Coordinates of C-alpha atoms and ligand atoms in Angstrom, one line a residue:
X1 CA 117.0 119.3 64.0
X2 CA 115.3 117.9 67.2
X3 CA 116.9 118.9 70.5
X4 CA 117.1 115.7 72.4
X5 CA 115.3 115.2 75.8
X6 CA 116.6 113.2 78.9
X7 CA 113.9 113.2 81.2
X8 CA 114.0 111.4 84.9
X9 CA 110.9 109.6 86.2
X10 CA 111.1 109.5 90.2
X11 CA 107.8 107.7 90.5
X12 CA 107.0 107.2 93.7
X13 CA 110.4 108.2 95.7
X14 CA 112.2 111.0 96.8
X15 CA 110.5 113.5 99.4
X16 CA 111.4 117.3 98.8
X17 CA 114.4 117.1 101.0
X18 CA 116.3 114.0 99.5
X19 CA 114.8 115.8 95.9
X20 CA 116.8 118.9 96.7
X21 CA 120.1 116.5 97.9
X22 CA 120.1 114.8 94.6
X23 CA 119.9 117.9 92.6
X24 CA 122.8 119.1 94.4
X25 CA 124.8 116.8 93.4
X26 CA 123.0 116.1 89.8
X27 CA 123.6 120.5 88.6
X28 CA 127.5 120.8 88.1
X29 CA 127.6 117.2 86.9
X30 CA 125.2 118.3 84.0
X31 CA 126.1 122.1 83.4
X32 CA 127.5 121.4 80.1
X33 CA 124.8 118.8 79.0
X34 CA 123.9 119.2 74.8
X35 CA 120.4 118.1 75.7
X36 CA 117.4 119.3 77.2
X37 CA 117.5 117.5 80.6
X38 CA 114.2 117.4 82.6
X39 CA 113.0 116.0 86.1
X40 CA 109.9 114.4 87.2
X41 CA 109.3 114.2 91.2
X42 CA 106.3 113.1 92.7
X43 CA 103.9 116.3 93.5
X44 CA 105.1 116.8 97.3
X45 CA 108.7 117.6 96.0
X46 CA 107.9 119.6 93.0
X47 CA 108.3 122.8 95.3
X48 CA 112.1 121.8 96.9
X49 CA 113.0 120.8 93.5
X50 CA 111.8 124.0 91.8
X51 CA 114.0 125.8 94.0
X52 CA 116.7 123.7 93.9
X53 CA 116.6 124.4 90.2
X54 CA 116.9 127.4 90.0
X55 CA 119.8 129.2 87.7
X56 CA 120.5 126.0 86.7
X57 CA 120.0 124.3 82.7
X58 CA 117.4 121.8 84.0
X59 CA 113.5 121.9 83.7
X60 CA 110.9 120.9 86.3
X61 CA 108.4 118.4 85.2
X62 CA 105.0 116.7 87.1
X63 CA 104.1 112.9 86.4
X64 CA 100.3 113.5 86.0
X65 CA 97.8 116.2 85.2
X66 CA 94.2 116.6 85.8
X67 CA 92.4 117.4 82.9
X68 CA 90.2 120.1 84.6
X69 CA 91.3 123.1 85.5
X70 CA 89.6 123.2 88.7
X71 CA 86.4 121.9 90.9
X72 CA 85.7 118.8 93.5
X73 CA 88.0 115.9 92.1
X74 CA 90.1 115.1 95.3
X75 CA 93.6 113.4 95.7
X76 CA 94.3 115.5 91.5
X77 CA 96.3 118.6 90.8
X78 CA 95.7 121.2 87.8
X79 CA 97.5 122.4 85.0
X80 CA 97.4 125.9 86.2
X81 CA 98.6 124.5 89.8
X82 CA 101.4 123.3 88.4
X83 CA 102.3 125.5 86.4
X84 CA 102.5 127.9 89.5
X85 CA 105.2 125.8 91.1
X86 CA 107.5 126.1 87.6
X87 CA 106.5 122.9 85.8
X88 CA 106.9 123.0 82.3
X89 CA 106.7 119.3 81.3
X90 CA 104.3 116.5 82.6
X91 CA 104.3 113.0 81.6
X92 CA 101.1 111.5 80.3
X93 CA 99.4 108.3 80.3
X94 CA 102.8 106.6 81.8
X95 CA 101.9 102.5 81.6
X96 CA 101.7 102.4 85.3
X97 CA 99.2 105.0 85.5
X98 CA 97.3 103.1 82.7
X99 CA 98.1 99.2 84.2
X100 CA 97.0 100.4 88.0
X101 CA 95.1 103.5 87.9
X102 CA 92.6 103.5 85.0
X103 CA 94.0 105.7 82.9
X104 CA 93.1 105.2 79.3
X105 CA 93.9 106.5 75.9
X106 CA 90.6 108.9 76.7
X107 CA 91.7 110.0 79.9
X108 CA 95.3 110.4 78.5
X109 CA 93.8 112.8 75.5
X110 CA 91.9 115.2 78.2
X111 CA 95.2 115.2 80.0
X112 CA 97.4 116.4 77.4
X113 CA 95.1 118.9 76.2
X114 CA 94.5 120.6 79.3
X115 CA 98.0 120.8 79.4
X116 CA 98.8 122.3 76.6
X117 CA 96.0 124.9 77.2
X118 CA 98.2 125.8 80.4
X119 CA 101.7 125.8 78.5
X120 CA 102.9 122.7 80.1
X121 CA 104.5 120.6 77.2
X122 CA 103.1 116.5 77.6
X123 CA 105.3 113.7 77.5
X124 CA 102.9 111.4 76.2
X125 CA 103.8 107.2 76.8
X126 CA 102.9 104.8 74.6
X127 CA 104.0 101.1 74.5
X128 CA 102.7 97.7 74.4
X129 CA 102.8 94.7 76.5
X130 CA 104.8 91.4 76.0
X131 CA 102.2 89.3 75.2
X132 CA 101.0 92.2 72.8
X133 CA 105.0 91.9 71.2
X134 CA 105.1 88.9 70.9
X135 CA 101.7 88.5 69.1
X136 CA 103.2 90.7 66.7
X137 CA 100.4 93.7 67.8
X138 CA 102.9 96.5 69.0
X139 CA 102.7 98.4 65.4
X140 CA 99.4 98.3 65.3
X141 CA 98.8 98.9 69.5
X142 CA 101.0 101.9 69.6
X143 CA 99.9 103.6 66.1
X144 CA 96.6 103.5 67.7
X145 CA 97.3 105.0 71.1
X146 CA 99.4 107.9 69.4
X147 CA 96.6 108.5 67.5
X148 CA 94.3 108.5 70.2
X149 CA 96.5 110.7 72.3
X150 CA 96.8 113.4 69.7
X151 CA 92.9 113.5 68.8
X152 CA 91.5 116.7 68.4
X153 CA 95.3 118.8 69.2
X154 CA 96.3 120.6 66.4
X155 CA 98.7 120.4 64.5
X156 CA 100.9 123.5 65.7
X157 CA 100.7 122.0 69.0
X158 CA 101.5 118.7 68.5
X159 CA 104.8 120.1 67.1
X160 CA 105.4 121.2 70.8
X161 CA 104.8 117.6 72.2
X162 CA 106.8 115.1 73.3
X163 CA 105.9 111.1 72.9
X164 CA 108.1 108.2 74.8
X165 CA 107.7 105.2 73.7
X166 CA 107.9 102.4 76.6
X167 CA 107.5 98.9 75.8
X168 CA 105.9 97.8 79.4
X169 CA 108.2 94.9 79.3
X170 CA 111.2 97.0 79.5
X171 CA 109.8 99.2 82.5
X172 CA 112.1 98.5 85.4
X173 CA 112.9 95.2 84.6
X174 CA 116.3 95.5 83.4
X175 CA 115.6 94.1 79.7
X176 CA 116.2 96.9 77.2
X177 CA 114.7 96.6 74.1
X178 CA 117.5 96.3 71.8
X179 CA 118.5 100.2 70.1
X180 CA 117.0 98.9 66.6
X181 CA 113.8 97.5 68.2
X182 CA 113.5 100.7 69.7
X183 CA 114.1 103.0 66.7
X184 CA 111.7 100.6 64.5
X185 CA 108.8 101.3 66.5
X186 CA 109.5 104.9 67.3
X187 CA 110.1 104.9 63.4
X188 CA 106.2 103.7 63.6
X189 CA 104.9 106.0 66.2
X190 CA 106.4 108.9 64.0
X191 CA 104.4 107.1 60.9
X192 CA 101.4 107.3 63.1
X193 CA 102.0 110.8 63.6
X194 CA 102.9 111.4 59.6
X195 CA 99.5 109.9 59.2
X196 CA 97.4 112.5 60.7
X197 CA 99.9 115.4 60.5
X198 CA 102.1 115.1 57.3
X199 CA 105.8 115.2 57.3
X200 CA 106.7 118.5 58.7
X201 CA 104.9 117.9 62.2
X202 CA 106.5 114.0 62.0
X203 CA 109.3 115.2 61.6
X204 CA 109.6 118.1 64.7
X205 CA 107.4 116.1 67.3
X206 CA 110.6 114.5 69.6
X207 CA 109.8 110.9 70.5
X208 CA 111.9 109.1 73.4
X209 CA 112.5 105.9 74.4
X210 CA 111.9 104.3 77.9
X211 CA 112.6 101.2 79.9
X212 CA 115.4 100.2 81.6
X213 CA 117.5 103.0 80.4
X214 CA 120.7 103.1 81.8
X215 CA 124.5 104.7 81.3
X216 CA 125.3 101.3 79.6
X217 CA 123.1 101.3 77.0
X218 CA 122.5 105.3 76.5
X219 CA 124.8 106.1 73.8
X220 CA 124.0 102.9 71.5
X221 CA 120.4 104.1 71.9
X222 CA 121.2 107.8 71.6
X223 CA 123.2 107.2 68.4
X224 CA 119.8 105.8 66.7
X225 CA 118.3 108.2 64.1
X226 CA 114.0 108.3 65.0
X227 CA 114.9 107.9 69.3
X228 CA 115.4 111.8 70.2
X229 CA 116.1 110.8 73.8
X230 CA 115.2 109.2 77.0
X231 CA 112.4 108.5 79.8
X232 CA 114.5 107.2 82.8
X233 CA 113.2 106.0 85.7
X234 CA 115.4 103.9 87.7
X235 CA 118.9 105.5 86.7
X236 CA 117.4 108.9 87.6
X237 CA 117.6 108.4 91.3
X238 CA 121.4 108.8 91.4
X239 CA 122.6 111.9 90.4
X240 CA 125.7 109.8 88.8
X241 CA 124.4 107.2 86.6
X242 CA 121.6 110.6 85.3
X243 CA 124.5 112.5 84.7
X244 CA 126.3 109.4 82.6
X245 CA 122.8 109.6 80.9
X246 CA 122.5 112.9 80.0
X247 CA 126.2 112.8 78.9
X248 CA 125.9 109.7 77.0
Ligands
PGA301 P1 112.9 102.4 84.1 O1 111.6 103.3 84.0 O2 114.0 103.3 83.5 O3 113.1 102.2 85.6 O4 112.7 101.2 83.3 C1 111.3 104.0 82.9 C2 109.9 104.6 83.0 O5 109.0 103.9 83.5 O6 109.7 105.8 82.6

């Protein structure tokens, strides 16, 4: 059985203060949450938030990692940096990183390796566009970036991994994909991962689903068999609608 994941995506808000604030309020909504639940703030809160996490059932997690460990690359952070301010999840290759910041499915594979060398588990994204949907490419587009994500990871660590699948056009727009849409193609990013793996690792590797995620639609999409939980990005910034998340 796969322990489901609801992890929030801050992006770009929150400092540490307003981090900590939400948290607050977020812990004794969630104590008794069946999943894993995870948060994501931007670098600059990652301290406040550790803090404000501790003793509590939720896990820190970064939105980025540099894939060297350390040396002159200004404005990027470590693996072993962040691991020294309690992160134990970062999210990889996240479309917006890939649409505005030049992150590619190479750049994405360095990332999650380094990573894992540092014990920080990857939330890997994957997803296609709506021009890319509607050509009828996604299967083919997002069997290719999971494959290119996972090149050269073995396969006892790719058990460890985590994948969320994102179609972009769902990203903060307020259209969901619909929960079968979404389990059909997370159905094909598992196959992708069957592919190189075989069914044991297919079938432990958790694999969410993100894009407009909200407490309205969480328990249709939760109740789907491949979709082992949730990227949310919007809904994550008030500690209410996360908590009707993470209860779904
Ligand atoms: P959204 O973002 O929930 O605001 O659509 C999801 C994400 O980008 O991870």
């Amino acid at each position: 059985m796969r322990t489901p994941i609801i992890a929030g995506n801050w992006k770009m808000n929150m400092t540490g203060a307003q981090g900590a604030a939400l948290v607050k309020a977020l812990v004794p909504l969630v104590k008794d949450a069946k999943c894993e639940v995870v948060l994501c703030p931007p670098f600059t809160a990652l301290f406040d938030v550790n803090n404000a996490l501790e003793h509590t059932n939720i896990k820190l997690g970064a939105q980025n990692v540099h894939w060297e460990q350390k040396g002159a690359f200004t404005g990027e952070v470590s693996a072993e940096m962040l691991k020294a301010l309690g992160v134990s999840y970062a999210i990889i290759g996240h479309s917006e990183r890939r649409q505005y910041f030049g992150e590619t499915d190479e750049t994405v594979n360095s990332r999650a390796k380094a990573a894992l060398k540092a014990g920080i588990i990857p939330i890997i994204c994957v997803g296609e566009s709506l021009s890319q949907r509607e050509a009828g490419e996604t299967d083919a587009f997002v069997s290719r970036q999971t494959v290119n994500a996972l090149s050269s990871i073995s396969q006892a660590e790719v058990e460890k991994l985590v994948i969320a699948y994102e179609p972009i056009w769902a990203i903060g727009t307020g259209r969901t994909a619909s929960s079968e849409q979404a389990n059909e193609t997370i159905g094909v990013v598992r196959g992708a991962v069957r592919g190189l793996y075989g069914e044991e690792t297919a079938s432990k590797v958790r694999i969410l689903y993100g894009g407009s995620m909200n407490p309205k639609n969480a328990s249709a999409l939760m109740a789907m068999d491949e979709l082992d939980g949730g990227l949310i990005g919007g809904a994550s910034l008030l500690a209410e609608d996360f908590a009707a998340v993470i209860n779904f």
